[in-house]
Amino acid sequence: MNVTLAVKQYVSKMIESSGPGMKVLLMDKETTSIVSVVYTQSEILQKEVYLFERIDSQNRENMKHLKAICFLRPTKFLLKLHNFVVDFSNVISKSEVKALAEADEQEVVAEVQEFYGDFIAVNPHLFSLNLQGVSRGRSWEPTLLTRTTQGLTSVLLALKKCPMIRYQLSSDMAKRLAESVKQIITKEYELFDFRKTEVPPLLLILDRSDDAITPLLNQWTYQAMVHEMLGLNNNRIDLSRVPGISKDLREVVLSADSDEFYANNMYLNFGEIGSNIKNLMEDFQKKKPKGQQKLESIADMKAFVDNYPQFKKMSGTVSKHVTVVGELSRLVSERQLMEVSEVEQELACQNDHSSAHQNVRRLLQNPRVSELDAVRLVMLYALRYERHSSSNLPGLMEDLNRKGVSERYRRMVHSMVEYGGKRVRGSDLITPTDAVAITKQFFKGLKGVENVYAQHQPLLHETLDQLIKGRLKDSQFPYLGPSTLRDRPQDIVVFIIGGATYEEALTVYTLNRTTPGVRIVLGGTTVHNTKSSCLPGGRVGGDLLCQ
């Protein structure tokens, strides 16, 4: 199961089915993002697509010599070109086809097709719908329930899966989404009539509120660090605020498909990245053309010209990653993130209230600790020691006040507890209660952890581990409908309402590599970092944190 490959194949089929000749690809805002994360412009150019335009752009020239391919979400639109092939990113209704036919007064639409690519394929095993603010309190924003259903069913159609559905019982939103997806599968049963497998695929729908801790933690693998500190938006990073940045590096693309270094390093930790950057630079130094290279013969000149694009590409790769890693390193030092992260991990994984409280207070008094990091430390403390007999949340709130953290930000601490606290959670996020879990935690502590910055494992790891072993409780994660899975699931699609994280994506990547016969894809309404999950404008689980 590979969501990146699924979307690439749809786009390729869409272009090839329009026949030979020069083409223009017309897209809306969302499909532009869908295509741009799986294809580079140079790759699309090789398929005779010479022009890319937004369907909503004004003052478009008459281009009757070009064949137009429209890749659009099934929403209202207006077409004004000559020879169209219209490809929709999802299922369209008969009424929508009729409306399109009535609007096509010039009879320019030659063909209408459905391609199920209504989602952002972030990684081969990770997808996002780029949706925030999906709820009102603990209920769905109606239009976004519809959009989420469309995106999720599109993923299932792209992967050719008609799954059994399980959902998190403690979340009414999870149940609503499960029912909505099932309704579409029933209605469009012919589309979901795929070849039966011995073990049916499974869709597991979860709610972010069951694990509010994971999005709050600093990350130390390359892809996750970049998103946490710089922000990854459709594989693009805005570096315009980096001191002394050159014009051509103000926005860079990190794509595993077109960047070998990134593909090989995206899941490695920061220490390994630094070493590999050094090796990359040394390799470049060895391979780059010498300044005084003699071009004495036609053969010398031909060799130089043949190799120059490779050197230019390698030079761009080196410049990009040196800049990104350099900025990450600067931020780690400036914001004291190694010290902050160590305390975060202690809060998330250990059970020593006195030490945790003392360390949080010490960091709140450090002027180099940013407002964001101070708030997230107190949020973690509030979630971890919410009902501890010695909890001193009021004292830490006063420390935030003395540090100059605004009231608006301080209110987020209580909103986070309201969103993901003990009263809400359906699982045992903080304290294991059964003997097996307590024993596992004891031996984990006994063995020690090689990396103090990577002690934490998201709740999703335990959930998937239990699911794969056939131990996930039906009482907490019931099936929708009477049927249940008797065998170990093989193809699993996990969807998190309120957003997934790159730490959870790493968990899925690792499970896929270490569990033969099991294939997992993770998706979410968005992909979170701390800013998007807890600060004003952020939407963990909707608007709750912004009230």
Coordinates of C-alpha atoms in Angstrom, one line a residue:
M1 CA 0.0 0.0 0.0
N2 CA 1.6 3.2 -1.2
V3 CA -0.4 6.4 -1.4
T4 CA 2.3 8.3 -3.2
L5 CA 2.5 5.7 -6.0
A6 CA -1.4 5.6 -6.2
V7 CA -1.6 9.4 -6.9
K8 CA 1.3 9.4 -9.3
Q9 CA -0.3 6.6 -11.3
Y10 CA -3.6 8.5 -11.5
V11 CA -1.9 11.7 -12.7
S12 CA 0.1 9.7 -15.2
K13 CA -2.9 7.9 -16.5
M14 CA -4.9 11.1 -16.7
I15 CA -2.2 12.8 -18.9
E16 CA -1.6 9.7 -21.1
S17 CA -5.3 9.1 -21.7
S18 CA -5.7 12.5 -23.3
G19 CA -3.5 11.4 -26.2
P20 CA -0.3 12.9 -27.7
G21 CA 0.3 16.6 -28.3
M22 CA 0.9 19.8 -26.2
K23 CA -1.3 20.1 -23.1
V24 CA -2.2 22.5 -20.4
L25 CA -3.0 21.2 -16.9
L26 CA -5.7 23.2 -15.2
M27 CA -6.1 22.6 -11.4
D28 CA -7.9 24.2 -8.5
K29 CA -6.2 25.2 -5.2
E30 CA -6.5 21.7 -3.6
T31 CA -5.6 19.6 -6.7
T32 CA -2.5 21.8 -7.3
S33 CA -1.3 20.7 -3.8
I34 CA -2.2 17.1 -4.5
V35 CA -0.2 17.0 -7.8
S36 CA 2.8 19.1 -6.6
V37 CA 3.7 16.8 -3.7
V38 CA 4.1 13.7 -6.0
Y39 CA 5.4 15.2 -9.2
T40 CA 8.1 17.8 -9.9
Q41 CA 7.5 20.3 -12.7
S42 CA 10.3 18.8 -14.8
E43 CA 8.7 15.3 -14.5
I44 CA 5.4 16.7 -15.7
L45 CA 7.1 18.5 -18.6
Q46 CA 8.4 15.2 -19.9
K47 CA 4.7 14.1 -20.4
E48 CA 4.1 17.0 -22.9
V49 CA 2.4 19.2 -20.3
Y50 CA 3.8 22.6 -21.1
L51 CA 1.6 24.9 -19.1
F52 CA 0.1 24.8 -15.5
E53 CA -2.7 27.1 -14.6
R54 CA -5.2 27.5 -11.8
I55 CA -8.8 27.1 -13.0
D56 CA -9.7 30.3 -11.1
S57 CA -7.1 32.5 -12.7
Q58 CA -8.4 35.7 -14.3
N59 CA -7.7 37.0 -17.9
R60 CA -6.7 33.6 -19.4
E61 CA -5.5 33.8 -23.0
N62 CA -7.2 31.8 -25.7
M63 CA -5.2 28.7 -26.2
K64 CA -7.0 26.7 -28.8
H65 CA -3.8 24.9 -29.9
L66 CA -3.5 23.2 -26.5
K67 CA -5.5 20.3 -25.2
A68 CA -6.7 21.1 -21.7
I69 CA -6.7 18.5 -18.9
C70 CA -8.7 19.7 -15.9
F71 CA -8.0 18.0 -12.6
L72 CA -10.5 19.4 -10.1
R73 CA -12.3 18.6 -6.9
P74 CA -16.0 17.9 -7.5
T75 CA -17.2 21.4 -6.6
K76 CA -18.8 24.2 -8.6
F77 CA -16.6 25.7 -11.3
L78 CA -16.7 27.4 -14.7
L79 CA -14.9 26.3 -17.8
K80 CA -13.7 28.7 -20.5
L81 CA -11.2 26.8 -22.7
H82 CA -11.4 24.9 -26.0
N83 CA -10.9 21.1 -25.8
F84 CA -11.3 19.7 -22.3
V85 CA -10.8 16.4 -20.6
V86 CA -12.2 16.9 -17.1
D87 CA -10.8 14.6 -14.4
F88 CA -12.3 14.7 -11.0
S89 CA -10.4 13.8 -7.8
N90 CA -13.3 11.9 -6.4
V91 CA -16.8 10.4 -7.1
I92 CA -19.2 12.8 -8.7
S93 CA -23.0 12.5 -8.7
K94 CA -25.3 12.3 -11.7
S95 CA -26.7 15.7 -10.9
E96 CA -23.2 17.2 -11.0
V97 CA -22.5 15.6 -14.4
K98 CA -25.8 17.0 -15.6
A99 CA -24.9 20.5 -14.3
L100 CA -21.6 20.3 -16.1
A101 CA -23.3 19.3 -19.4
E102 CA -25.7 22.2 -19.1
A103 CA -22.9 24.6 -18.4
D104 CA -20.9 23.3 -21.4
E105 CA -22.7 25.5 -24.0
Q106 CA -19.8 25.6 -26.4
E107 CA -19.4 21.8 -26.2
V108 CA -15.7 22.0 -25.3
V109 CA -15.7 19.1 -22.7
A110 CA -14.6 16.0 -24.6
E111 CA -14.5 13.6 -21.7
V112 CA -15.3 13.3 -17.9
Q113 CA -13.5 10.9 -15.7
E114 CA -13.1 10.1 -12.0
F115 CA -9.6 9.6 -10.5
Y116 CA -9.5 9.0 -6.8
G117 CA -6.7 11.3 -5.6
D118 CA -8.6 13.6 -3.2
F119 CA -5.8 13.7 -0.6
I120 CA -2.2 14.8 0.0
A121 CA 0.2 11.9 -0.3
V122 CA 2.9 13.2 2.1
N123 CA 5.0 10.0 2.3
P124 CA 4.3 6.5 0.8
H125 CA 2.6 5.5 4.1
L126 CA 1.3 8.9 5.2
F127 CA -1.5 11.1 3.8
S128 CA -3.2 14.3 4.9
L129 CA -6.4 16.1 4.0
N130 CA -4.9 19.6 5.0
L131 CA -8.0 20.3 7.1
Q132 CA -8.0 22.3 10.3
G133 CA -10.8 23.3 12.6
V134 CA -12.8 20.2 11.9
S135 CA -14.9 20.4 15.0
R136 CA -17.3 22.5 17.0
G137 CA -16.4 21.5 20.6
R138 CA -16.7 17.7 20.3
S139 CA -18.9 17.5 17.3
W140 CA -18.1 17.7 13.6
E141 CA -18.2 20.9 11.6
P142 CA -20.8 19.5 9.1
T143 CA -19.1 20.6 5.9
L144 CA -15.8 19.2 7.1
L145 CA -17.3 15.8 8.0
T146 CA -18.4 15.6 4.4
R147 CA -14.9 16.7 3.1
T148 CA -13.2 14.2 5.5
T149 CA -15.5 11.4 4.3
Q150 CA -14.7 12.3 0.7
G151 CA -10.9 12.3 1.3
L152 CA -10.9 9.0 3.3
T153 CA -13.1 7.2 0.8
S154 CA -10.8 8.5 -2.0
V155 CA -7.8 6.9 -0.2
L156 CA -9.7 3.6 0.0
L157 CA -10.6 3.7 -3.7
A158 CA -7.0 4.7 -4.7
L159 CA -5.6 1.7 -2.7
K160 CA -8.4 -0.5 -3.9
K161 CA -9.6 -1.5 -0.5
C162 CA -13.1 -2.2 0.8
P163 CA -12.4 -2.4 4.5
M164 CA -14.1 -3.5 7.7
I165 CA -14.3 -0.5 10.0
R166 CA -13.3 -0.1 13.7
Y167 CA -13.5 3.2 15.6
Q168 CA -12.6 4.7 18.9
L169 CA -15.7 4.2 21.1
S170 CA -14.9 7.2 23.4
S171 CA -15.1 9.6 20.4
D172 CA -18.5 10.5 19.0
M173 CA -16.7 12.1 16.0
A174 CA -14.9 8.8 15.3
K175 CA -18.3 7.0 15.2
R176 CA -19.8 9.6 13.0
L177 CA -17.0 9.4 10.5
A178 CA -17.1 5.6 10.5
E179 CA -20.8 5.7 9.7
S180 CA -20.4 8.3 7.0
V181 CA -17.6 6.3 5.3
K182 CA -19.7 3.1 5.5
Q183 CA -22.7 5.0 4.0
I184 CA -20.5 5.9 0.9
I185 CA -19.2 2.4 0.6
T186 CA -22.8 1.0 0.6
K187 CA -24.0 3.7 -1.8
E188 CA -21.1 3.3 -4.3
Y189 CA -20.9 -0.5 -3.8
E190 CA -19.9 -1.1 -7.5
L191 CA -16.8 1.1 -7.1
F192 CA -15.8 -0.8 -4.0
D193 CA -16.2 -4.2 -5.6
F194 CA -12.6 -5.2 -5.5
R195 CA -11.1 -8.7 -5.6
K196 CA -11.7 -10.3 -2.3
T197 CA -8.7 -11.1 -0.2
E198 CA -8.3 -13.9 2.4
V199 CA -8.2 -11.4 5.2
P200 CA -10.3 -8.3 4.6
P201 CA -8.6 -4.9 4.9
L202 CA -9.3 -2.8 8.0
L203 CA -10.0 0.9 8.6
L204 CA -9.3 2.1 12.1
I205 CA -10.6 5.6 13.0
L206 CA -9.0 7.3 16.0
D207 CA -9.4 10.7 17.7
R208 CA -6.4 13.0 18.5
S209 CA -7.8 13.8 21.9
D210 CA -6.8 10.2 23.1
D211 CA -3.2 11.2 22.8
A212 CA -2.7 15.0 23.1
I213 CA 0.9 14.5 24.3
T214 CA 2.6 13.4 21.1
P215 CA 2.0 16.6 19.1
L216 CA 3.6 18.6 22.0
L217 CA 7.0 16.9 22.0
N218 CA 10.1 18.2 20.2
Q219 CA 11.2 15.8 17.5
W220 CA 14.8 14.7 16.6
T221 CA 14.5 12.9 13.3
Y222 CA 15.1 15.0 10.1
Q223 CA 11.6 15.2 8.6
A224 CA 9.9 15.7 12.0
M225 CA 12.4 18.3 13.1
V226 CA 12.0 20.3 9.9
H227 CA 8.2 20.4 10.4
E228 CA 8.5 21.2 14.1
M229 CA 10.9 24.1 13.8
L230 CA 10.5 25.4 10.2
G231 CA 7.2 24.0 9.1
L232 CA 6.6 21.6 6.1
N233 CA 3.7 22.7 3.9
N234 CA 3.2 20.3 1.0
N235 CA 6.9 19.3 1.1
R236 CA 7.9 23.0 1.0
I237 CA 9.8 25.0 3.6
D238 CA 9.8 28.7 3.9
L239 CA 13.3 29.8 4.8
S240 CA 12.8 33.5 4.0
R241 CA 13.3 34.5 7.7
V242 CA 16.6 32.7 8.0
P243 CA 19.4 35.3 8.6
G244 CA 21.5 35.9 5.5
I245 CA 19.5 33.5 3.3
S246 CA 20.2 33.7 -0.5
K247 CA 17.4 34.5 -2.8
D248 CA 17.3 31.0 -4.4
L249 CA 17.0 29.3 -1.0
R250 CA 14.1 31.3 0.4
E251 CA 11.8 28.4 -0.4
V252 CA 13.0 24.8 -0.8
V253 CA 11.4 21.5 -1.5
L254 CA 12.0 18.3 0.5
S255 CA 10.7 15.4 -1.5
A256 CA 11.9 11.8 -1.0
D257 CA 11.0 11.1 -4.6
S258 CA 13.4 13.6 -6.1
D259 CA 16.0 14.0 -3.4
E260 CA 18.1 11.0 -2.6
F261 CA 19.8 12.5 0.4
Y262 CA 16.4 13.3 2.0
A263 CA 15.0 9.9 1.2
N264 CA 17.9 8.2 2.9
N265 CA 18.0 10.5 6.0
M266 CA 14.4 11.6 6.7
Y267 CA 14.0 9.1 9.6
L268 CA 17.5 9.4 11.0
N269 CA 18.2 11.4 14.2
F270 CA 19.9 14.8 14.2
G271 CA 23.3 13.5 15.2
E272 CA 23.4 11.1 12.2
I273 CA 22.2 13.9 9.9
G274 CA 25.1 16.1 10.9
S275 CA 27.6 13.3 10.1
N276 CA 25.9 12.5 6.8
I277 CA 25.8 16.2 5.7
K278 CA 29.6 16.2 6.2
N279 CA 30.0 13.1 4.0
L280 CA 27.7 14.6 1.4
M281 CA 29.9 17.8 1.2
E282 CA 33.1 15.7 1.1
D283 CA 31.6 13.7 -1.8
F284 CA 30.7 16.8 -3.6
Q285 CA 34.1 18.3 -3.2
K286 CA 35.6 15.2 -4.8
K287 CA 33.2 15.1 -7.7
K288 CA 32.8 18.8 -8.6
P289 CA 34.7 20.1 -11.7
K290 CA 38.1 21.6 -10.8
G291 CA 38.4 25.3 -11.4
Q292 CA 41.3 24.9 -13.8
Q293 CA 40.0 21.9 -15.5
K294 CA 41.5 21.7 -19.0
L295 CA 39.1 21.3 -22.0
E296 CA 41.7 20.4 -24.6
S297 CA 39.7 18.1 -26.8
I298 CA 36.2 17.7 -28.1
A299 CA 35.9 14.6 -25.8
D300 CA 36.9 16.8 -22.8
M301 CA 34.2 19.3 -23.6
K302 CA 31.6 16.6 -24.2
A303 CA 32.4 14.9 -20.9
F304 CA 32.1 18.3 -19.1
V305 CA 28.8 19.1 -20.7
D306 CA 27.4 15.6 -20.0
N307 CA 28.4 15.8 -16.3
Y308 CA 27.5 19.4 -15.6
P309 CA 23.7 18.9 -14.9
Q310 CA 24.7 16.2 -12.4
F311 CA 27.1 18.6 -10.7
K312 CA 24.6 21.4 -10.7
K313 CA 21.9 19.1 -9.2
M314 CA 24.3 17.9 -6.5
S315 CA 25.4 21.4 -5.8
G316 CA 21.7 22.4 -5.2
T317 CA 21.2 19.4 -2.9
V318 CA 24.3 20.2 -0.9
S319 CA 23.3 23.9 -0.6
K320 CA 19.7 23.1 0.4
H321 CA 20.5 20.5 3.1
V322 CA 23.5 22.5 4.6
T323 CA 21.2 25.5 4.9
V324 CA 18.3 23.5 6.4
V325 CA 20.5 21.6 8.9
G326 CA 22.4 24.8 9.7
E327 CA 19.2 26.6 10.6
L328 CA 17.9 23.6 12.7
S329 CA 21.2 23.7 14.6
R330 CA 20.9 27.4 15.2
L331 CA 17.4 27.1 16.5
V332 CA 18.3 24.1 18.8
S333 CA 21.1 26.2 20.3
E334 CA 19.2 29.5 20.5
R335 CA 16.1 27.9 22.1
Q336 CA 18.0 25.5 24.4
L337 CA 16.0 22.7 22.8
M338 CA 18.1 19.8 24.0
E339 CA 17.6 20.8 27.6
V340 CA 13.9 21.5 26.9
S341 CA 13.4 18.2 25.1
E342 CA 15.0 16.2 27.9
V343 CA 12.5 17.6 30.4
E344 CA 9.6 16.9 27.9
Q345 CA 10.7 13.3 27.6
E346 CA 10.8 13.1 31.4
L347 CA 7.3 14.4 31.6
A348 CA 6.0 12.1 28.9
C349 CA 7.7 8.9 30.1
Q350 CA 8.8 9.0 33.7
N351 CA 6.8 9.1 37.0
D352 CA 8.9 11.4 39.3
H353 CA 6.7 14.4 40.0
S354 CA 9.2 16.2 42.3
S355 CA 12.0 16.0 39.7
A356 CA 9.7 17.0 36.8
H357 CA 8.2 19.9 38.7
Q358 CA 11.6 21.2 39.7
N359 CA 13.0 20.9 36.1
V360 CA 10.0 22.7 34.5
R361 CA 10.3 25.6 37.0
R362 CA 14.0 25.8 36.3
L363 CA 13.4 26.1 32.5
L364 CA 10.6 28.6 32.9
Q365 CA 13.0 30.9 34.6
N366 CA 15.5 30.5 31.8
P367 CA 15.2 33.7 29.6
R368 CA 16.4 31.7 26.5
V369 CA 13.4 29.3 26.6
S370 CA 10.8 30.7 24.2
E371 CA 7.2 31.4 24.9
L372 CA 6.1 28.4 22.8
D373 CA 8.5 26.0 24.6
A374 CA 7.4 27.3 28.1
V375 CA 3.7 26.9 27.3
R376 CA 4.2 23.4 25.9
L377 CA 6.2 22.3 29.0
V378 CA 3.4 23.4 31.3
M379 CA 0.8 21.7 29.0
L380 CA 2.8 18.5 29.3
Y381 CA 3.0 18.8 33.1
A382 CA -0.8 19.5 33.3
L383 CA -1.6 16.4 31.2
R384 CA 0.9 14.2 33.0
Y385 CA 0.1 15.2 36.6
E386 CA -3.5 16.3 36.2
R387 CA -4.7 14.3 39.2
H388 CA -1.4 14.0 41.2
S389 CA -1.8 14.8 44.9
S390 CA 1.2 17.2 44.8
S391 CA 0.3 18.8 41.4
N392 CA 1.3 22.5 41.4
L393 CA -0.2 23.7 38.1
P394 CA -1.3 27.1 39.6
G395 CA 2.3 27.8 40.6
L396 CA 3.6 27.0 37.1
M397 CA 0.8 29.2 35.6
E398 CA 2.1 32.1 37.8
D399 CA 5.6 31.3 36.6
L400 CA 4.3 31.7 33.0
N401 CA 2.8 35.0 34.0
R402 CA 6.0 36.3 35.5
K403 CA 7.9 35.2 32.3
G404 CA 5.6 37.5 30.3
V405 CA 3.6 34.8 28.5
S406 CA 0.3 36.4 27.3
E407 CA -3.0 35.5 28.9
R408 CA -4.2 34.2 25.6
Y409 CA -1.4 31.6 25.5
R410 CA -1.8 30.8 29.2
R411 CA -5.5 29.9 28.6
M412 CA -4.3 27.3 26.2
V413 CA -3.0 25.1 29.1
H414 CA -6.5 24.7 30.5
S415 CA -7.9 24.2 27.1
M416 CA -5.4 21.4 26.4
V417 CA -6.5 19.6 29.6
E418 CA -10.1 20.1 28.6
Y419 CA -9.3 18.6 25.2
G420 CA -7.0 15.7 26.0
G421 CA -7.3 15.2 29.8
K422 CA -8.1 12.1 31.8
R423 CA -11.9 12.8 31.7
V424 CA -11.9 12.7 27.9
R425 CA -9.4 9.9 27.1
G426 CA -10.7 6.5 26.3
S427 CA -7.3 4.9 26.8
D428 CA -4.7 4.7 29.5
L429 CA -2.3 7.2 28.0
I430 CA -0.4 8.0 31.2
T431 CA -0.4 5.2 33.8
P432 CA -0.5 1.5 32.8
T433 CA -2.9 -0.4 35.0
D434 CA -2.6 -4.0 34.0
A435 CA 0.2 -6.2 35.3
V436 CA 1.7 -6.9 31.9
A437 CA 2.0 -3.2 31.1
I438 CA 3.5 -2.4 34.4
T439 CA 6.1 -5.2 34.1
K440 CA 7.0 -4.0 30.5
Q441 CA 7.5 -0.5 31.8
F442 CA 9.6 -1.7 34.7
F443 CA 12.0 -3.7 32.5
K444 CA 12.2 -0.8 30.0
G445 CA 13.3 1.4 32.9
L446 CA 15.7 -1.3 34.1
K447 CA 17.4 -1.6 30.7
G448 CA 17.7 2.2 30.3
V449 CA 17.2 4.1 27.1
E450 CA 20.1 4.7 24.7
N451 CA 18.8 8.1 23.6
V452 CA 17.1 10.3 26.3
Y453 CA 15.5 12.4 23.6
A454 CA 13.7 9.4 22.0
Q455 CA 12.2 7.6 25.0
H456 CA 8.6 8.4 24.1
Q457 CA 6.5 6.2 21.9
P458 CA 3.1 7.5 20.8
L459 CA 0.0 5.8 21.9
L460 CA -0.5 4.7 18.3
H461 CA 2.4 2.3 18.7
E462 CA 0.6 0.4 21.5
T463 CA -2.7 0.5 19.6
L464 CA -1.3 -1.0 16.4
D465 CA 0.8 -3.5 18.3
Q466 CA -2.4 -4.8 20.1
L467 CA -4.3 -4.7 16.8
I468 CA -1.7 -6.8 14.9
K469 CA -1.6 -9.3 17.8
G470 CA -5.4 -9.6 17.8
R471 CA -5.7 -8.1 21.3
L472 CA -7.2 -4.7 20.6
K473 CA -10.3 -4.6 22.8
D474 CA -13.7 -4.6 21.0
S475 CA -15.1 -2.8 24.1
Q476 CA -12.8 0.2 23.3
F477 CA -12.6 -0.1 19.5
P478 CA -15.8 -1.7 18.3
Y479 CA -16.5 -2.9 14.7
L480 CA -19.1 -1.0 12.7
G481 CA -21.6 -3.7 11.9
P482 CA -22.0 -7.3 13.0
S483 CA -18.9 -8.7 11.2
T484 CA -15.5 -9.0 13.0
L485 CA -12.0 -10.0 11.9
R486 CA -10.9 -13.5 13.0
D487 CA -7.4 -13.4 11.5
R488 CA -4.5 -11.0 12.0
P489 CA -5.1 -7.9 9.8
Q490 CA -2.7 -7.5 6.9
D491 CA -3.8 -4.2 5.2
I492 CA -4.5 -1.5 7.8
V493 CA -5.5 2.2 7.1
V494 CA -5.4 4.3 10.3
F495 CA -7.0 7.7 10.3
I496 CA -6.7 10.2 13.1
I497 CA -9.4 12.9 13.4
G498 CA -7.6 16.1 14.6
G499 CA -4.4 15.3 12.8
A500 CA -1.5 12.9 12.8
T501 CA 2.2 13.6 13.6
Y502 CA 5.5 12.7 12.0
E503 CA 6.4 10.7 15.1
E504 CA 3.4 8.5 14.5
A505 CA 4.4 8.3 10.8
L506 CA 7.8 7.0 12.0
T507 CA 6.1 4.4 14.1
V508 CA 4.1 3.2 11.1
Y509 CA 7.2 3.2 8.9
T510 CA 9.1 1.1 11.5
L511 CA 6.2 -1.4 11.9
N512 CA 5.9 -1.8 8.2
R513 CA 9.6 -2.7 8.1
T514 CA 9.6 -5.0 11.1
T515 CA 6.3 -6.8 10.8
P516 CA 6.2 -9.2 7.8
G517 CA 2.9 -9.5 6.1
V518 CA 1.4 -6.3 7.6
R519 CA 1.0 -3.1 5.5
I520 CA -0.1 0.1 7.3
V521 CA -1.0 3.5 6.0
L522 CA -1.5 6.4 8.3
G523 CA -3.6 9.5 7.6
G524 CA -5.0 12.5 9.4
T525 CA -7.1 15.6 8.9
T526 CA -3.7 17.4 9.0
V527 CA -0.1 16.7 10.0
H528 CA 0.6 18.6 13.2
N529 CA 3.6 20.3 14.8
T530 CA 3.3 22.0 18.2
K531 CA 2.3 25.4 16.7
S532 CA -0.6 23.9 14.8
S533 CA -1.7 21.8 17.7
C534 CA -1.8 24.2 20.6
L535 CA -1.4 27.9 19.8
P536 CA -3.9 30.4 18.7
G537 CA -4.8 29.6 15.1
G538 CA -3.9 25.9 15.8
R539 CA -6.6 23.3 15.8
V540 CA -6.0 20.1 17.7
G541 CA -9.4 18.6 17.5
G542 CA -11.0 21.8 16.2
D543 CA -11.7 25.2 17.7
L544 CA -11.6 24.0 21.3
L545 CA -8.1 25.5 21.9
C546 CA -9.0 28.8 20.4
Q547 CA -12.0 29.7 22.5

